Amino acid sequence: MIEIWAVGGYSEVGSKNMTAIKVDDEVIILDMGYNVSKIVEYEGKEGEEIVKLPYEKMLEMDAIPNDSLFHEEWGDKVKAIVIGHAHIDHCGAVRLLAPRYKKAPVIATPFTIEVIRNLLEGKKIPNKLIPLNPSSKYKISDKITIEMVNMTHSTLQTVAVVIHTPYGAIVYSNDFKLDNHPILGKKPDYRRLQEISKRGILVQISDTTRIENFGHTPSETIAREMLKDVLLRYINRDNGIVVTTFSSHIARLSSLINIARQMGRVPVLVGRSISNYISAAKRAHIFSTNAKVIGFKKQMHKFLRKVQKDKGKYLVIATGNQGEPDSVLSRMAKDEFPFKFEQDDVVIFSCTVIPTPISEANRNILEKRLLEKNVRIFRDVHVSGHAAREDQKDFLNLLKPKHYVPTHGGMDKLAIAADISQTLGYELNKTVHILQDGKRLVID
Ligand SMILES: [Zn+2]
């Protein structure tokens, strides 16, 4: 018998992803993520890094999944913890939660494992960390084998985790987009997914983050062209240009490095989290660059003093796309570095604002500061990393699961997913199931 426990991630976007699958008497945990807005709020207010806080405090803050009841009831049955990709709302809580299931190894693609190592900041956890490449399998027990199937998203080595069981396959694709022309890495492994589908997929669990968007989410190559369209207008100019994007978006960073060179500018990546992600990618042998990467504050001061003297020479790629108060861009805007924004300098936000009150407020403050200095602002030079409505249909049609469990959204998004699946023949509460955090579902 298969049972699903929606521990977290089913009640809002970007928050506390954690699902458990019980196959008879063995349990696999999928993802252990942070509640990102709580982290941003805490770090902004306290000026202290979240990594210093213990489990109890994080639970009290609602910053990690509440696994108390789950731990009590299923804790001793957990055989493995599998992490689907490197975003912190999926892997951030590993350092606090995984030790509670200490016999279970943490399995993820090499890049994700390296990002988890960064998040541990040298702290040891009792769990074994097992890197597993896309397109490979790992046998957990006589009944359970894990397979990583390559997918596309906004960070590298994102996979659909497939749990092969005697009752059929369970496909966990949280998060995903269908990008047939990715900048780095391969397109989704449709052929393998089709093979698995032919043999029978019992359950599909997948994200609904952008399901309200009509049509298809454009490829990452479109984001590159959008950036070129803005940036190449500034060739042969001597104004300051700062671009900010998600630090984990290695493909986007790679495009920016190339465009900077095309402009005749020197690309420099500035910020601790950018530096962490770039070093994880390098250790996982999936991306390396000879562009300068600056992760320490002292070096940032030194470098930005140089930029101030010769603004037209550099393209600064900095942290702070959500206006996080302690990020490089926010601190530049507050004149905390020897760099002064002035008339006609350019700031490009290669991202969208995450629709949470804290991110919206932070970005407002940052943009106001920049506008006061007459900086030119370009917003939303970006494409999403999540599947839109028609992609969602295509994915369901490809996998043809017997049961569909949408996740990674509030009730509004999960309801759209249920509606869409009903047009494809699924029936609410019979073959499409809306779960909320803490709910359980028996599949028979
Ligand atoms: Zn993600």
XYZ file of C-alpha atoms and ligand atoms in Angstrom:
445
model
C 0.000 0.000 0.000
C 1.125 3.536 -0.772
C 0.465 6.404 1.602
C 1.457 10.057 1.123
C 2.047 12.473 4.000
C 2.051 16.121 2.901
C 4.328 17.423 5.640
C 4.898 20.859 4.055
C 4.709 22.875 0.833
C 1.004 22.313 0.145
C -0.342 25.507 1.659
C 1.757 28.279 0.079
C 4.436 28.908 -2.578
C 8.132 28.661 -1.757
C 7.661 27.260 1.652
C 8.714 24.228 3.656
C 8.561 21.593 0.928
C 8.521 18.130 2.446
C 6.539 15.090 1.317
C 6.813 11.530 2.572
C 5.864 8.400 0.671
C 5.199 5.173 2.566
C 5.567 1.991 0.553
C 4.155 -0.690 2.895
C 6.407 -0.215 5.917
C 9.220 1.815 4.343
C 9.268 5.590 4.009
C 11.060 7.926 1.595
C 11.175 11.644 2.399
C 11.187 14.034 -0.564
C 12.708 17.483 0.097
C 13.255 19.358 3.356
C 12.931 23.066 2.651
C 12.905 26.431 4.364
C 10.011 28.843 4.497
C 11.902 31.429 2.464
C 9.904 34.499 3.498
C 10.493 33.743 7.205
C 14.212 33.456 6.529
C 14.340 36.766 4.640
C 12.266 38.453 7.339
C 14.497 37.167 10.139
C 17.796 37.957 8.442
C 16.547 41.446 7.508
C 15.354 42.231 11.018
C 18.050 40.648 13.124
C 20.975 41.082 10.747
C 21.972 37.602 11.822
C 22.186 34.537 9.660
C 19.556 31.883 10.043
C 22.178 29.141 10.050
C 22.958 29.983 13.663
C 19.462 29.035 14.892
C 18.544 25.627 16.359
C 15.672 23.340 15.288
C 13.282 24.390 18.087
C 13.617 28.091 17.330
C 13.153 27.534 13.582
C 10.046 25.444 14.233
C 8.629 28.136 16.475
C 9.278 30.722 13.716
C 7.465 28.497 11.171
C 10.680 28.556 9.114
C 10.932 24.755 8.621
C 8.368 21.975 8.056
C 6.666 20.815 11.226
C 7.632 17.159 11.238
C 6.756 16.459 14.894
C 3.787 14.134 14.365
C 5.349 12.607 11.268
C 8.543 11.891 13.197
C 6.573 10.241 15.969
C 4.522 8.023 13.663
C 6.752 7.265 10.675
C 10.193 8.400 11.859
C 11.655 4.934 12.443
C 10.566 3.768 8.980
C 12.470 6.397 6.974
C 14.926 4.740 4.564
C 16.130 7.728 2.547
C 15.807 11.475 2.157
C 15.821 12.512 -1.500
C 16.209 16.166 -2.524
C 15.001 17.141 -6.010
C 16.932 20.379 -6.533
C 19.131 23.022 -4.953
C 16.647 25.774 -4.028
C 16.495 26.450 -0.305
C 12.737 25.995 -0.076
C 13.546 22.370 -1.026
C 16.912 21.676 0.595
C 17.464 24.399 3.232
C 16.094 22.454 6.193
C 18.257 19.360 5.612
C 20.808 20.558 8.178
C 18.149 20.643 10.923
C 15.723 17.884 9.965
C 17.884 15.150 8.414
C 19.710 14.376 11.704
C 16.311 13.437 13.172
C 16.327 10.507 10.705
C 19.991 9.776 11.098
C 20.066 6.309 9.543
C 18.619 7.651 6.287
C 21.104 8.845 3.650
C 20.507 12.186 1.904
C 20.434 11.523 -1.846
C 20.567 14.301 -4.453
C 22.336 15.263 -7.676
C 25.999 16.309 -7.215
C 25.258 20.049 -7.480
C 22.446 19.834 -4.924
C 24.685 17.839 -2.566
C 27.351 20.555 -2.845
C 24.785 23.277 -2.122
C 23.668 21.286 0.950
C 27.317 21.088 2.044
C 27.551 24.879 1.766
C 24.419 25.235 3.892
C 25.943 22.996 6.562
C 28.830 25.510 6.887
C 31.232 22.881 8.117
C 28.764 21.373 10.595
C 28.650 17.583 10.414
C 25.381 15.681 10.214
C 25.129 11.933 10.917
C 23.449 11.205 7.578
C 25.468 9.956 4.656
C 25.397 12.362 1.681
C 25.058 10.430 -1.575
C 25.482 12.262 -4.906
C 23.461 10.624 -7.671
C 23.778 11.831 -11.254
C 20.770 12.569 -13.435
C 19.840 9.409 -15.399
C 20.984 7.079 -12.637
C 19.339 4.855 -10.074
C 19.902 3.867 -6.455
C 18.442 0.766 -4.844
C 17.029 1.469 -1.387
C 15.493 -1.940 -0.621
C 13.932 -4.956 -2.337
C 10.824 -2.896 -2.965
C 12.189 0.583 -3.595
C 14.572 2.024 -6.183
C 15.172 5.744 -6.643
C 15.811 7.183 -10.114
C 16.838 10.715 -11.045
C 15.349 11.885 -14.358
C 16.728 15.090 -15.837
C 14.354 18.075 -15.816
C 14.712 21.813 -16.391
C 14.114 24.595 -13.877
C 15.915 27.769 -12.761
C 18.845 26.002 -11.160
C 21.108 23.260 -12.481
C 20.736 19.485 -12.087
C 17.067 19.663 -11.196
C 15.496 16.223 -11.457
C 12.169 14.491 -11.331
C 12.655 11.963 -8.551
C 11.102 8.646 -9.512
C 10.387 6.130 -6.757
C 9.971 2.711 -8.342
C 7.733 0.481 -6.201
C 5.861 -2.814 -6.736
C 2.680 -0.703 -7.031
C 3.997 1.456 -9.865
C 6.227 4.498 -10.089
C 5.789 7.677 -8.079
C 7.080 10.760 -9.902
C 7.987 13.810 -7.826
C 8.699 16.821 -10.018
C 8.723 19.781 -7.683
C 9.814 22.211 -9.247
C 9.965 21.993 -13.043
C 9.579 23.764 -16.371
C 9.630 22.293 -19.860
C 12.592 24.043 -21.486
C 13.671 22.449 -24.761
C 16.530 24.929 -25.239
C 18.242 25.329 -21.875
C 21.411 27.428 -21.677
C 23.237 24.930 -19.470
C 22.415 21.261 -19.007
C 20.088 19.105 -21.069
C 16.410 19.417 -21.888
C 13.938 17.254 -19.907
C 14.457 13.533 -20.479
C 11.103 13.022 -22.209
C 12.125 9.631 -23.580
C 12.829 8.168 -20.166
C 9.662 9.680 -18.715
C 7.678 8.110 -21.521
C 9.225 4.710 -20.846
C 8.359 4.980 -17.165
C 4.848 6.115 -18.078
C 4.345 3.087 -20.317
C 5.109 0.815 -17.387
C 2.646 2.708 -15.220
C 2.900 5.778 -13.037
C 0.775 5.480 -9.935
C 1.174 9.042 -8.625
C 2.537 12.318 -9.974
C 3.369 15.049 -7.470
C 4.386 18.298 -9.172
C 4.559 22.038 -8.648
C 1.856 24.553 -9.555
C 3.824 27.759 -8.891
C 2.989 29.440 -12.238
C -0.038 27.371 -13.246
C -2.163 30.533 -13.459
C -0.019 31.751 -16.392
C -1.559 30.896 -19.738
C 0.475 29.217 -22.468
C 4.037 27.975 -22.215
C 6.852 29.315 -20.053
C 9.533 30.636 -22.432
C 12.929 28.979 -22.590
C 15.955 30.332 -20.747
C 17.355 31.309 -24.164
C 14.590 33.957 -24.289
C 15.827 35.426 -20.994
C 19.293 35.664 -22.529
C 17.903 37.540 -25.550
C 15.907 39.868 -23.273
C 19.079 40.688 -21.356
C 20.992 41.291 -24.593
C 18.214 43.542 -25.811
C 18.633 45.791 -22.784
C 22.368 45.525 -22.179
C 23.722 45.828 -25.707
C 22.188 49.329 -25.886
C 24.886 50.374 -23.444
C 27.918 49.354 -25.506
C 30.560 52.114 -25.565
C 29.012 53.956 -22.633
C 30.770 54.741 -19.409
C 27.857 54.540 -16.998
C 27.686 52.081 -14.104
C 25.655 48.921 -14.787
C 24.546 46.503 -12.101
C 22.487 43.403 -12.848
C 20.912 41.318 -10.137
C 19.331 37.869 -10.363
C 18.803 34.739 -8.289
C 22.175 33.517 -6.986
C 21.265 29.888 -7.676
C 20.472 30.629 -11.340
C 23.817 29.529 -12.782
C 22.581 29.551 -16.395
C 21.484 33.186 -16.047
C 24.807 34.123 -14.462
C 26.580 32.392 -17.330
C 24.568 34.382 -19.910
C 25.407 37.634 -18.087
C 29.124 36.833 -18.074
C 29.018 36.257 -21.839
C 26.977 39.376 -22.588
C 29.351 41.507 -20.484
C 32.243 40.337 -22.636
C 30.254 41.008 -25.781
C 29.856 44.581 -24.480
C 33.582 44.865 -23.884
C 33.038 45.034 -20.126
C 34.635 42.921 -17.408
C 32.017 40.771 -15.647
C 32.397 40.600 -11.880
C 30.094 38.572 -9.649
C 29.661 40.054 -6.194
C 27.955 38.563 -3.145
C 28.364 35.736 -0.718
C 25.499 33.599 -1.956
C 26.533 33.984 -5.629
C 30.022 32.915 -4.607
C 28.613 29.900 -2.719
C 26.523 28.696 -5.655
C 29.352 29.182 -8.163
C 31.731 27.202 -5.974
C 29.148 24.411 -5.550
C 28.743 24.226 -9.339
C 32.499 24.065 -9.751
C 32.889 21.285 -7.186
C 30.103 19.356 -8.946
C 31.980 19.822 -12.260
C 28.979 21.314 -14.032
C 30.061 24.919 -14.468
C 33.178 26.954 -14.005
C 34.143 30.447 -15.022
C 37.268 32.547 -15.132
C 35.202 35.631 -14.298
C 36.058 37.239 -10.969
C 33.807 36.171 -8.109
C 33.883 38.162 -4.874
C 32.354 36.633 -1.748
C 34.012 38.524 1.109
C 33.017 41.968 2.322
C 36.545 43.369 2.487
C 37.210 42.445 -1.133
C 33.865 43.946 -2.123
C 34.929 47.311 -0.713
C 38.198 47.184 -2.566
C 36.621 46.152 -5.841
C 33.748 48.657 -5.731
C 36.238 51.454 -5.104
C 37.849 50.432 -8.390
C 34.480 50.388 -10.164
C 33.683 53.879 -8.869
C 36.803 55.188 -10.604
C 36.072 53.479 -13.926
C 32.376 52.593 -14.104
C 32.343 51.881 -17.827
C 34.898 49.121 -17.527
C 32.778 46.650 -15.540
C 29.460 44.835 -15.491
C 28.623 44.178 -11.854
C 26.469 41.114 -11.224
C 25.308 41.401 -7.633
C 23.051 39.776 -5.055
C 19.894 41.574 -3.983
C 17.219 40.836 -6.586
C 14.494 40.828 -3.920
C 15.886 43.933 -2.240
C 17.177 41.923 0.732
C 18.487 44.598 3.134
C 21.877 42.952 3.656
C 22.498 42.164 -0.030
C 25.218 43.820 -2.094
C 22.826 45.872 -4.242
C 20.854 47.203 -1.247
C 24.064 48.151 0.492
C 25.340 49.847 -2.682
C 22.097 51.833 -2.827
C 22.570 52.827 0.832
C 26.077 54.143 0.044
C 27.674 51.578 2.344
C 30.350 50.859 -0.262
C 32.769 53.279 -1.924
C 30.481 53.253 -4.965
C 27.949 56.015 -5.606
C 24.986 55.542 -7.895
C 24.377 58.615 -10.017
C 22.272 59.879 -12.904
C 22.035 57.394 -15.809
C 23.594 54.449 -14.007
C 21.589 51.322 -14.780
C 20.148 48.607 -12.537
C 18.600 45.553 -14.168
C 16.413 43.196 -12.184
C 16.662 39.845 -13.990
C 13.964 38.321 -11.804
C 10.399 38.835 -10.653
C 9.469 39.997 -7.183
C 8.408 36.988 -5.130
C 4.813 37.881 -4.204
C 5.216 37.922 -0.432
C 4.697 41.074 1.668
C 8.297 41.065 2.889
C 9.870 40.802 -0.597
C 7.514 43.406 -2.039
C 8.339 45.811 0.790
C 12.097 45.231 0.487
C 12.078 45.785 -3.272
C 10.023 48.966 -2.883
C 12.553 50.414 -0.475
C 15.451 49.513 -2.766
C 13.827 50.906 -5.924
C 12.892 54.117 -4.128
C 16.495 54.644 -3.082
C 17.686 54.034 -6.647
C 15.091 56.370 -8.142
C 16.110 59.126 -5.737
C 19.539 58.909 -7.342
C 17.990 59.013 -10.855
C 19.160 55.490 -11.661
C 17.565 53.858 -14.708
C 15.697 50.744 -13.573
C 14.785 47.762 -15.767
C 12.426 45.301 -14.122
C 11.374 41.735 -14.934
C 14.083 41.050 -17.531
C 13.369 37.446 -16.793
C 11.534 34.242 -17.669
C 10.106 31.953 -15.032
C 11.544 28.599 -13.980
C 8.100 27.096 -13.549
C 5.656 25.419 -15.909
C 2.691 27.429 -17.168
C -0.806 26.110 -17.793
C -0.204 24.425 -21.178
C 3.091 22.937 -19.955
C 1.197 21.437 -17.041
C -1.256 19.793 -19.454
C 1.576 18.497 -21.634
C 3.338 17.059 -18.608
C 0.204 15.288 -17.347
C -0.416 13.932 -20.841
C 3.138 12.667 -21.043
C 3.195 10.956 -17.653
C -0.449 9.823 -17.581
C -0.357 9.103 -13.857
C -3.250 7.248 -12.258
C -3.305 9.831 -9.459
C -2.265 13.479 -9.577
C -1.257 15.435 -6.472
C -0.476 19.104 -7.216
C 1.782 20.909 -4.746
C 3.853 24.106 -4.185
C 0.925 26.484 -4.128
C -1.835 27.862 -1.983
C -5.399 26.638 -2.442
C -5.845 29.001 -5.427
C -3.106 27.296 -7.486
C -3.980 23.762 -6.379
C -7.587 24.397 -7.415
C -6.500 25.514 -10.911
C -4.410 22.333 -11.162
C -7.438 20.260 -10.197
C -9.587 22.072 -12.793
C -7.011 21.518 -15.540
C -6.652 17.846 -14.696
C -10.430 17.417 -14.774
C -10.425 18.539 -18.412
C -8.074 15.610 -18.995
C -10.393 13.128 -17.298
C -9.214 13.198 -13.688
C -11.833 13.193 -10.931
C -11.591 15.295 -7.791
C -10.928 13.251 -4.652
C -10.729 10.078 -6.745
C -7.739 10.593 -9.024
C -6.767 14.224 -8.379
C -6.217 15.109 -4.753
C -5.849 18.489 -3.073
C -3.765 18.143 0.062
C -2.834 20.741 2.642
C 0.118 20.705 5.013
C -0.194 17.900 7.539
C -2.729 15.909 5.503
C -2.332 12.260 4.542
C -3.609 10.313 1.560
C -3.907 6.550 1.083
C -3.640 5.418 -2.523
C -5.330 2.132 -3.281
Zn 12.840 25.618 -7.290
